[in-house]
XYZ file of C-alpha atoms in Angstrom:
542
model
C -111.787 201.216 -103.314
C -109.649 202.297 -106.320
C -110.683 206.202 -105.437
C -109.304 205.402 -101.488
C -106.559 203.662 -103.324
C -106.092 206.216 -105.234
C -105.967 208.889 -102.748
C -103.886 207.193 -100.482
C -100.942 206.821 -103.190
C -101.109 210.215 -103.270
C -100.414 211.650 -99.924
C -97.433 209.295 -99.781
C -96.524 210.681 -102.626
C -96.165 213.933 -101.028
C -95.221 213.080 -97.998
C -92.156 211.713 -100.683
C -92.395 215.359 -102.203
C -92.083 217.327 -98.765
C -88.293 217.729 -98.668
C -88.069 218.616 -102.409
C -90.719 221.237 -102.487
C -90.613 224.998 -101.458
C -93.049 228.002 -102.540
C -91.542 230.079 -105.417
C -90.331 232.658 -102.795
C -88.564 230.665 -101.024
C -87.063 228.949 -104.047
C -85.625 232.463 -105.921
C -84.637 233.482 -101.815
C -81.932 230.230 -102.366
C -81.436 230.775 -106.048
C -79.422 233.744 -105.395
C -75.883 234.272 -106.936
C -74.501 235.880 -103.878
C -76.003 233.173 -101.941
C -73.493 230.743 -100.327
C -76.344 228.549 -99.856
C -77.202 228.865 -103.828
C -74.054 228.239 -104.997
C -73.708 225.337 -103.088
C -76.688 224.051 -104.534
C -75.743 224.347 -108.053
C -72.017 222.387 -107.374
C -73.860 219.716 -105.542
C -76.181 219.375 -108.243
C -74.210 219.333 -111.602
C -70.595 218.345 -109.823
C -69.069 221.748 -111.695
C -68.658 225.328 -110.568
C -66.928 227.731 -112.168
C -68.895 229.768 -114.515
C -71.490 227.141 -114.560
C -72.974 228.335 -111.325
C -74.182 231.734 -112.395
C -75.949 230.280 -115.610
C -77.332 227.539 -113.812
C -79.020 229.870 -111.426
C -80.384 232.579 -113.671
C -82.440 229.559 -115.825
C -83.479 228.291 -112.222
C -84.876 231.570 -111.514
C -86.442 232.148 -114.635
C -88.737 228.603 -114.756
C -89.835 229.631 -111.685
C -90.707 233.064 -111.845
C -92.631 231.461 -114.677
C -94.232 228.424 -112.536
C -95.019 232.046 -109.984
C -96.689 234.028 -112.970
C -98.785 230.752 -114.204
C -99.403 228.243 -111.218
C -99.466 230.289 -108.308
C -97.268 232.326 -106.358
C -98.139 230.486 -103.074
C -97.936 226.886 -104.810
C -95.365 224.728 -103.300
C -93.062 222.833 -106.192
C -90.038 220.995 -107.547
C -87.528 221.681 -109.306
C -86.509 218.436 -111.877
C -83.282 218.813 -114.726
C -82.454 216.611 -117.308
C -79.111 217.768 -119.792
C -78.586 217.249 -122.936
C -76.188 214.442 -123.740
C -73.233 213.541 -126.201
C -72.104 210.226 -127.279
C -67.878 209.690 -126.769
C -68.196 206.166 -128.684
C -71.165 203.640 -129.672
C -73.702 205.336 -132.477
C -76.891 203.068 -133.703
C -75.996 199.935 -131.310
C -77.432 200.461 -128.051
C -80.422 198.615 -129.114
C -77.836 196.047 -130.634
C -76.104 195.531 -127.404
C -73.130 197.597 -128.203
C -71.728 199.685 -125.455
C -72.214 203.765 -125.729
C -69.676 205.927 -123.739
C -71.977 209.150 -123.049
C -71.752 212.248 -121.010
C -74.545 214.953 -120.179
C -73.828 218.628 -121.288
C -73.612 222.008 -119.720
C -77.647 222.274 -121.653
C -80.499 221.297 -120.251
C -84.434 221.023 -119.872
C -85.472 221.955 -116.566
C -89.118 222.150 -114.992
C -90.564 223.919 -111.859
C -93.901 221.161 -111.263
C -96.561 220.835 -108.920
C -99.016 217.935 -108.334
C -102.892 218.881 -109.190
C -105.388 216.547 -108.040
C -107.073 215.801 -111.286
C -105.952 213.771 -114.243
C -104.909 217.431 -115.836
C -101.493 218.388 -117.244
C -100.729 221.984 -118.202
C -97.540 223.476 -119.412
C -96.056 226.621 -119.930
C -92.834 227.262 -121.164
C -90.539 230.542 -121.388
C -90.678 230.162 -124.749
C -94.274 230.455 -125.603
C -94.181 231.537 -129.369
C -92.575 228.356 -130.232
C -93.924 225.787 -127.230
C -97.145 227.336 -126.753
C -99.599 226.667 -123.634
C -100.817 223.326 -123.687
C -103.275 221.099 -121.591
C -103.649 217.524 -121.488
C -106.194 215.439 -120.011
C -105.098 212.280 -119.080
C -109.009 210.459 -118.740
C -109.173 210.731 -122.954
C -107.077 208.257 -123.184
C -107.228 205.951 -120.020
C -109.669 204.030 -121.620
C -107.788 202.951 -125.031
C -104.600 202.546 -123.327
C -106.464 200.292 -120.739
C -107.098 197.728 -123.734
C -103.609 197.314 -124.122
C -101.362 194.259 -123.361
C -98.571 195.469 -126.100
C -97.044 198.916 -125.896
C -95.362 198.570 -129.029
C -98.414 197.407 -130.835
C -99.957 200.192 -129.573
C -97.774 203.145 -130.320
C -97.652 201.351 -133.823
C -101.890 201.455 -133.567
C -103.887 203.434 -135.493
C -104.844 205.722 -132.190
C -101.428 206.985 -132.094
C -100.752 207.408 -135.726
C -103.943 209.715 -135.602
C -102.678 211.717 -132.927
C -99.155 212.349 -134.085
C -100.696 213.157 -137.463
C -102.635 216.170 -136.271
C -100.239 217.298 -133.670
C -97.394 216.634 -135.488
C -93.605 217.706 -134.003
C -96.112 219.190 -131.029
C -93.623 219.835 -127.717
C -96.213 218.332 -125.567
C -96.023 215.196 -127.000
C -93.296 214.167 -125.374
C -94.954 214.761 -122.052
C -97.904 212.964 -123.301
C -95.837 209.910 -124.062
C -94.276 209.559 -120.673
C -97.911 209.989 -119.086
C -99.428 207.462 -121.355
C -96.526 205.186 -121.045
C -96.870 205.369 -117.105
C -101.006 204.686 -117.650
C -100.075 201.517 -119.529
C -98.032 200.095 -116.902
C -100.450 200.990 -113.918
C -103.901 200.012 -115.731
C -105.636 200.286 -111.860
C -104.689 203.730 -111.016
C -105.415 206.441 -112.354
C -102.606 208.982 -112.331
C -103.048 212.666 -111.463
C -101.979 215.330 -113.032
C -99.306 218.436 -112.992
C -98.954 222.115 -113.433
C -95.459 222.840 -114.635
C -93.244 225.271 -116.025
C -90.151 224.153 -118.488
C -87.480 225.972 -119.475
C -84.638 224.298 -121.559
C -81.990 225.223 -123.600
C -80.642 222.326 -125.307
C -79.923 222.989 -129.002
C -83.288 221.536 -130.858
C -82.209 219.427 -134.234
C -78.558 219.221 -133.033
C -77.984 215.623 -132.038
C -77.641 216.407 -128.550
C -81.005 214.862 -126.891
C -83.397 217.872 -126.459
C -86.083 215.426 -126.944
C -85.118 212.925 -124.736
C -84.176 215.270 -121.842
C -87.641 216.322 -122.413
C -88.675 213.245 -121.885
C -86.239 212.147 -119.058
C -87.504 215.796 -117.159
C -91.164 214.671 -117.900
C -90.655 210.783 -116.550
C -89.314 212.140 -113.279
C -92.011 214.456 -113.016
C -94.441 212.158 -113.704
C -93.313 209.720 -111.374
C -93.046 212.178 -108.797
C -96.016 213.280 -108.124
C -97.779 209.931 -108.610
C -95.552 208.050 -105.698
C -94.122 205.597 -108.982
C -90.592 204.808 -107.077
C -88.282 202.565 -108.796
C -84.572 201.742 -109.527
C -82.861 204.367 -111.923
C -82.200 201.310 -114.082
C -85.892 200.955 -114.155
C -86.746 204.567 -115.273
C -84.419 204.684 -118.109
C -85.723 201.599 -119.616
C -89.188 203.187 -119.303
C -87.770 206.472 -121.019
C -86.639 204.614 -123.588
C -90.019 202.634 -124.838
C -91.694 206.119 -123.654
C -89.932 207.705 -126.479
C -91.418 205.257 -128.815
C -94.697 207.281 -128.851
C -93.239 210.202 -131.055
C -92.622 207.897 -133.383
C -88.460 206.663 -132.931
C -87.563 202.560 -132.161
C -84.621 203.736 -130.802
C -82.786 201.800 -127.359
C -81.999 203.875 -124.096
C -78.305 205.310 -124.527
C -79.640 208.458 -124.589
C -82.119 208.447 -121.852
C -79.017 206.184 -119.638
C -76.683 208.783 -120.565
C -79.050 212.071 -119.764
C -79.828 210.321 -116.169
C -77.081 208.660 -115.100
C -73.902 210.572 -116.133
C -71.120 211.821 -113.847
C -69.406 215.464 -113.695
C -66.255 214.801 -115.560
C -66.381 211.093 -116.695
C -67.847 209.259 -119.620
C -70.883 206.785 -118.821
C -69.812 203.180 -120.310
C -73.187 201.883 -120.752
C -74.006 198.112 -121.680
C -77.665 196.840 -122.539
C -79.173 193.955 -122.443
C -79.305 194.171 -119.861
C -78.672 197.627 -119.187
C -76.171 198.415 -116.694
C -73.497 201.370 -116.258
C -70.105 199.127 -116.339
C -67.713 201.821 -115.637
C -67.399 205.839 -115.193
C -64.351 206.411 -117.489
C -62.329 209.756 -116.593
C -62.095 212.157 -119.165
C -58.883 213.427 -119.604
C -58.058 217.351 -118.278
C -56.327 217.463 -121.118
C -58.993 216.893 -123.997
C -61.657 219.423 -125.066
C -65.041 218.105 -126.741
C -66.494 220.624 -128.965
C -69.611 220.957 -130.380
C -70.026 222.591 -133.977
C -73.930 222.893 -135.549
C -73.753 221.946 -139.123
C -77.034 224.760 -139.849
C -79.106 221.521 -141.076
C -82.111 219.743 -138.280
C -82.297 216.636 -137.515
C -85.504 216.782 -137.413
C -87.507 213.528 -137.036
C -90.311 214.236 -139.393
C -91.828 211.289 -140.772
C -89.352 210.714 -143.280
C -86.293 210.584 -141.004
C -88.138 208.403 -138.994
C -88.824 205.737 -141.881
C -84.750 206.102 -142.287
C -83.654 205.865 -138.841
C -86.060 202.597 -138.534
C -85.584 201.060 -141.779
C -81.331 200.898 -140.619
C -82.665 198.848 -137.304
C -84.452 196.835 -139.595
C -81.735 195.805 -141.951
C -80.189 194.916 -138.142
C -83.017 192.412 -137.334
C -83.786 190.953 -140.724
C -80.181 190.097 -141.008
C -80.519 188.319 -137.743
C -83.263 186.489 -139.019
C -81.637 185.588 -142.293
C -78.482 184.299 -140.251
C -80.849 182.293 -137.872
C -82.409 180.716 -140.931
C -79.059 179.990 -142.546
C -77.080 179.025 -140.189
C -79.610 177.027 -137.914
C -76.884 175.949 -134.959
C -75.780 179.909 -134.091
C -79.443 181.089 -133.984
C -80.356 180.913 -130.453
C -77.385 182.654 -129.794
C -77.891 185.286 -132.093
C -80.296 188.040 -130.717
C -78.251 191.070 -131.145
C -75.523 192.100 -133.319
C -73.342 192.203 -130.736
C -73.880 188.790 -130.614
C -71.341 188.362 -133.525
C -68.538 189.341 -132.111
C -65.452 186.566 -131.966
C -65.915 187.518 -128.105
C -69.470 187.099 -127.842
C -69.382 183.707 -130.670
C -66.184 182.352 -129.276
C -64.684 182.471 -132.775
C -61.760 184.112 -134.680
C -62.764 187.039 -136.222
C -62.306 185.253 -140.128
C -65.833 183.305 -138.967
C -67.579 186.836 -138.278
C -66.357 188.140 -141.454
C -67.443 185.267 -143.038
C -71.376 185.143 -141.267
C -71.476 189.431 -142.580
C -70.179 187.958 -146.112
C -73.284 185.547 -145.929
C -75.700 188.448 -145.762
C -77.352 189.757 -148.925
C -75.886 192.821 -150.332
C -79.725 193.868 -151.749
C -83.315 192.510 -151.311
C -86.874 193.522 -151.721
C -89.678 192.833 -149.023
C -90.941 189.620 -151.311
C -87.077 187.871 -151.343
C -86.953 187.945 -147.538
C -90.543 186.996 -146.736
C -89.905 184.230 -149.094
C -86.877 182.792 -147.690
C -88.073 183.272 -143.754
C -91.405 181.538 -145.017
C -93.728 181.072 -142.291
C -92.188 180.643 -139.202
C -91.318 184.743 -139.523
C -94.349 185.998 -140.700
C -95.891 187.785 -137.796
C -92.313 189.170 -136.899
C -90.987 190.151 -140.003
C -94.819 192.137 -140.904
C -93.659 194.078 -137.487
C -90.390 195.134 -138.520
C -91.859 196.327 -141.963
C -94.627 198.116 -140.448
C -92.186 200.350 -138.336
C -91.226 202.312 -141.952
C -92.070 202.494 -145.552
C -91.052 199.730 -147.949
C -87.253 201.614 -149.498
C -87.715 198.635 -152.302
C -84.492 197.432 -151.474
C -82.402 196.877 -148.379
C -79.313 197.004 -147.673
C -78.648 194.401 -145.399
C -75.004 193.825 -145.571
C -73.714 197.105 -145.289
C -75.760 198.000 -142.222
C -75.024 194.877 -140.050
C -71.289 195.197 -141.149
C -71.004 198.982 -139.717
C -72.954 197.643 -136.437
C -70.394 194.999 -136.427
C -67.418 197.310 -136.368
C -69.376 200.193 -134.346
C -70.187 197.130 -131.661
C -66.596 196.021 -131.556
C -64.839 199.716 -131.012
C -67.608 200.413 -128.562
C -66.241 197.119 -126.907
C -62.677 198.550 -126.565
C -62.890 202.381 -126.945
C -63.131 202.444 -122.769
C -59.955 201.058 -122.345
C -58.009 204.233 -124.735
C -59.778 206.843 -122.867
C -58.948 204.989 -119.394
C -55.472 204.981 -120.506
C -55.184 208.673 -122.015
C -54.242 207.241 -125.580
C -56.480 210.576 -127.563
C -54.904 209.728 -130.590
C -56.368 205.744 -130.646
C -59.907 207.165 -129.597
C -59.559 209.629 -132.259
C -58.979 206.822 -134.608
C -62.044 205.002 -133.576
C -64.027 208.296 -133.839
C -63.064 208.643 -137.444
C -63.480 204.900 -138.688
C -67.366 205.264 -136.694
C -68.166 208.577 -138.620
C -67.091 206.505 -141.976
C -69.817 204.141 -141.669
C -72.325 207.185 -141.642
C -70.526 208.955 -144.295
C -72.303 210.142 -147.395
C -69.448 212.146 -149.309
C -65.847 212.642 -149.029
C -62.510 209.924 -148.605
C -62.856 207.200 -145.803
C -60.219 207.551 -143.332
C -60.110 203.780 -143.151
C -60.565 200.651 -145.914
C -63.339 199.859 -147.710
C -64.571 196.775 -146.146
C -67.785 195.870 -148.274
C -66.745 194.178 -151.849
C -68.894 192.806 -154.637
C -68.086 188.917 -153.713
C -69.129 189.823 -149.643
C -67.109 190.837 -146.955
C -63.453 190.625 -146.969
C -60.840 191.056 -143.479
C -57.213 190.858 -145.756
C -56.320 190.428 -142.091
C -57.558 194.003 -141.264
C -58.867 194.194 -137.184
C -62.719 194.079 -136.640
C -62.599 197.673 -135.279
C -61.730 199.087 -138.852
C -64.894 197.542 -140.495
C -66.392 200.425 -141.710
C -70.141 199.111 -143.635
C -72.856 201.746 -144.521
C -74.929 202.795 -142.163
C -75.549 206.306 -144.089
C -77.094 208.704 -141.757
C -74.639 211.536 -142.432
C -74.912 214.394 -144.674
C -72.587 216.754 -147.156
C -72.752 219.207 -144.626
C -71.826 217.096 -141.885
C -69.262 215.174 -143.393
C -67.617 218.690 -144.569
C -67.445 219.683 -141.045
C -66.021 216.399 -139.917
C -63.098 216.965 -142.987
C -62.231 220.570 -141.895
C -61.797 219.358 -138.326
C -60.283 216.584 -138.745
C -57.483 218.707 -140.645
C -56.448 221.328 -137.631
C -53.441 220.493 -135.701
C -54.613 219.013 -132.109
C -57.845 217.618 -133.280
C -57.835 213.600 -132.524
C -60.740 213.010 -133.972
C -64.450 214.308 -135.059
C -67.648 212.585 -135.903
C -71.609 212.873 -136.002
C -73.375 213.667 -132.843
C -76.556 212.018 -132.225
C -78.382 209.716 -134.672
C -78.043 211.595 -137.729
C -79.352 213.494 -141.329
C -78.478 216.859 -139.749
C -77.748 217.965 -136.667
C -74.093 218.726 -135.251
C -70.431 217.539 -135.432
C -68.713 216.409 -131.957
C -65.021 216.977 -131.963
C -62.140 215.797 -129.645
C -59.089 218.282 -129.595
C -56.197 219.000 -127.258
C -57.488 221.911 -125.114
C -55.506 224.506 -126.290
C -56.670 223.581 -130.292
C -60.615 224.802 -129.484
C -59.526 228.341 -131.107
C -58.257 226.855 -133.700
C -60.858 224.443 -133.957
C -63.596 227.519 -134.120
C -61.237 229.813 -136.419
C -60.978 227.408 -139.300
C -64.502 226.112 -139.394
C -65.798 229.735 -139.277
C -63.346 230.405 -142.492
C -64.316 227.072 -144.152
C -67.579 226.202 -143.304
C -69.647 229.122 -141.976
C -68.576 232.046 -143.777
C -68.884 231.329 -147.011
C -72.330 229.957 -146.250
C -73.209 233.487 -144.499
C -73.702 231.793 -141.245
C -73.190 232.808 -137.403
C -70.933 230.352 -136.498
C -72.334 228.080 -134.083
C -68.949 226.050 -132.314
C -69.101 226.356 -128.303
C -66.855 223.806 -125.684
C -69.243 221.500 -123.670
C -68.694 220.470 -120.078
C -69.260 216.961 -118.520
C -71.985 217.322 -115.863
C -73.854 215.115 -113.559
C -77.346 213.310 -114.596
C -80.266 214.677 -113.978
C -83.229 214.344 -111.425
C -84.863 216.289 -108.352
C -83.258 218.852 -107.258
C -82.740 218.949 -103.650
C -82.622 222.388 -101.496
């Protein structure tokens, strides 16, 4: 019954597929720049012309003369997108319950796919020297994923460690980890498989999202051909626990942002629940920039034990505050959760709760002071990253704080046009990753615990740390030409790129002094290009 189950799932699936499906043919026959037809496609899909339409096309055509050359030339298939994304306002809180003002970029992974009738995944890409050929078969690990009742637990497990071990920073794996993620929540069914073609030209290492458009591209797919329908609300939470597989503990900003974005408009995204509150207009006016500092972010083992040993400090100091202050702590789940707005307080009591945290303590200090009653929980959070001896507890939850609070009002500058106030909060959030260099705003973090002097919650800087020299130096020569309002990180840090936000006609100036100050005397190409807002991705309909 499972096999006639089985089958049946799948021909509605198609039936589903019909209208999005053509034969390559027919597919480069639309994809034609001349084409009124192909054109029209392109605006309706990303909400842009302009220049946009002619690069847009010529990737299109190239994944699936690839999909032609690899699949089949008579094979009928998709065509699925996912961009790369920047984030306006909201670093390291999504999974905090901050809010994260994202929009998708003129870069993108994009896949030509067609459903197989096995449990068999291959992929090709157009870059096969570095994403070579790659098959997966889906039945290896059915039966260990069947066993499990925890996906965290299990992409913690020994099974996965092994795997990532010997096919470590592997391209597939993020296709793996959607399929795998997709097994564990349909235990019954066994899912079928894809041929598919991928193309993508998000910068890799740049804090833009190539992984997680991979991902986002792969969960569509995925979901696709199997007949999985659900709310888009739905798939981004899945994306976001997906993602977990490679190794990140992470939320879903990025995965929100990448799917659900709008042509021209920043996504204001809340979590916990998630929800898209508001579509904030970007302002004609303002030019985002996006400037490569030469270093990956690559999330090798090591950054990963950084990037979730910071979330850590941001639930063991929710713990400690539970245990100390017994009456808040089932209302504290997130940090967001100690806001004034969120605690119903003045903001003197939050300062005071951050100024209650411990500045430094080992593993042994906190297990000994949650006791018991934490044990289980607390072993979790430790086993997500190597012990760093000491953590610093204080400084992280006071930068989510602060990052939590100008996440809270940063919509409300943009809506209104006010650059200069968004630049403002764009400098204070790069602070609290900062590494080298001047703050632009107060310290905040002071050998006898947190101190306000009065100062808004906005300014609170903290320590959060995931900059580097090379980023902060590209933040500093930015911040310094006329018509820039602001610059910070993009993405999650240690490497990557610098996002800036600059009256339009300041981008030249923007790329001359950075090339003078920061690339040329390092002997590199200078790598500074203007982004447009797109739509989110999906299927692409003919």
């Amino acid at each position: 019954r499972r096999v006639e189950r089985a089958a049946t799932d799948f021909t509605a699936a198609d039936k589903q597929l019909a209208s999005y499906t053509r034969t390559p043919a027919q597919w480069l026959r639309i994809l034609t720049p001349a084409s009124l037809t192909g054109r029209r496609l392109v605006e309706r899909t990303y909400g842009v012309g302009g220049p946009l339409i002619a690069e847009r096309i010529r990737d299109l055509r190239k994944v699936v003369r690839l999909f032609a050359r690899t699949h089949g030339r008579d094979r009928r298939c998709f065509l699925v997108r996912a961009p790369g994304r920047v984030n306006l306002m909201g670093r390291h809180v999504d999974h905090q319950g901050g809010h994260v003002h994202a929009m998708a970029l003129d870069r993108e992974v994009v896949m030509a796919v067609a459903p197989r009738k096995d449990g068999v995944i291959r992929l090709v890409n157009t870059e096969p020297v570095a994403f070579p050929f790659r098959e997966l078969l889906l039945g290896d690990w059915r039966p260990t994923v069947a066993a499990v009742n925890d996906w965290l637990a299990f992409v913690d497990g020994e099974a996965v460690r092994a795997h990532l071990a010997s096919t470590a920073g592997d391209w597939s794996n993020y296709v793996l980890a959607v399929a795998i993620y997709q097994q564990y929540r349909l235990p019954n069914r066994r899912l079928r498989g894809m041929d598919v073609a991928v193309h993508g030209n998000v910068p890799m290492a740049a804090g833009l999202s190539s992984s997680s458009s991979m991902v986002v591209a792969s969960m569509e797919a995925v979901a696709a051909v199997n007949g999985i329908r659900a709310p888009a609300s739905d798939l981004v939470n899945w994306c976001g626990e997906a993602e977990w597989f490679v190794g990140s503990r992470g939320g879903s900003s990025d995965q929100a942002a990448i799917r659900l974005a709008r042509a021209g408009f920043a996504a204001r995204m809340e979590f916990h629940p998630f929800r898209v509150s508001q579509y904030v207009p970007i302002p004609e006016r303002a030019a985002v920039l996006i400037a490569y500092s030469g270093e990956h972010a690559v999330k090798s083992a090591g950054a990963r034990d950084r990037f979730n040993e910071r979330v850590a400090n941001y639930r063991l100091g929710l713990l400690l505050l539970k245990k100390r202050h017994p009456r808040l702590a089932s209302r504290l789940e997130y940090v967001r959760d100690l806001l004034p707005t969120a605690l119903g307080v003045d903001a003197g009591r939050t300062f005071a709760l951050l100024g209650d945290l411990p500045e430094r303590i080992t593993r042994r200090q906190i297990q000994r002071e949650l006791g018991a009653g934490y044990a289980d929980l607390v072993e979790r959070i430790f086993s997500s990253h190597e012990d760093p001896g000491e953590y610093t507890i204080r400084e992280v939850v006071a930068f989510g704080v602060g990052e939590c609070e100008r996440s809270r009002i940063a919509a409300a500058q943009l809506e209104q046009g006010d650059l200069e106030a968004f630049g403002e909060l764009m400098q204070l959030s790069h602070d609290g990753d900062r590494v080298s260099g001047k703050l632009a705003g107060p310290l905040v973090a002071a050998s006898g615990g947190i101190h306000s002097n009065g100062m808004p919650l906005h300014h609170l800087v903290g320590k959060y740390a995931c900059s580097t020299k090379n980023i902060d130096r590209l933040v500093d020569i930015a911040r310094a030409v006329p018509g820039v309002y602001g610059a910070q990180l993009a993405g999650a840090g240690l490497g990557g790129c610098v996002m800036v936000l600059a009256q339009r006609d300041a981008a030249t100036r923007v790329r001359k002094a950075l090339t003078d100050a920061y690339y040329r005397p390092r002997e590199m190409t200078p790598a500074v290009w203007q982004v447009r807002s797109v739509a989110g991705g999906g299927l692409i309909r003919p």
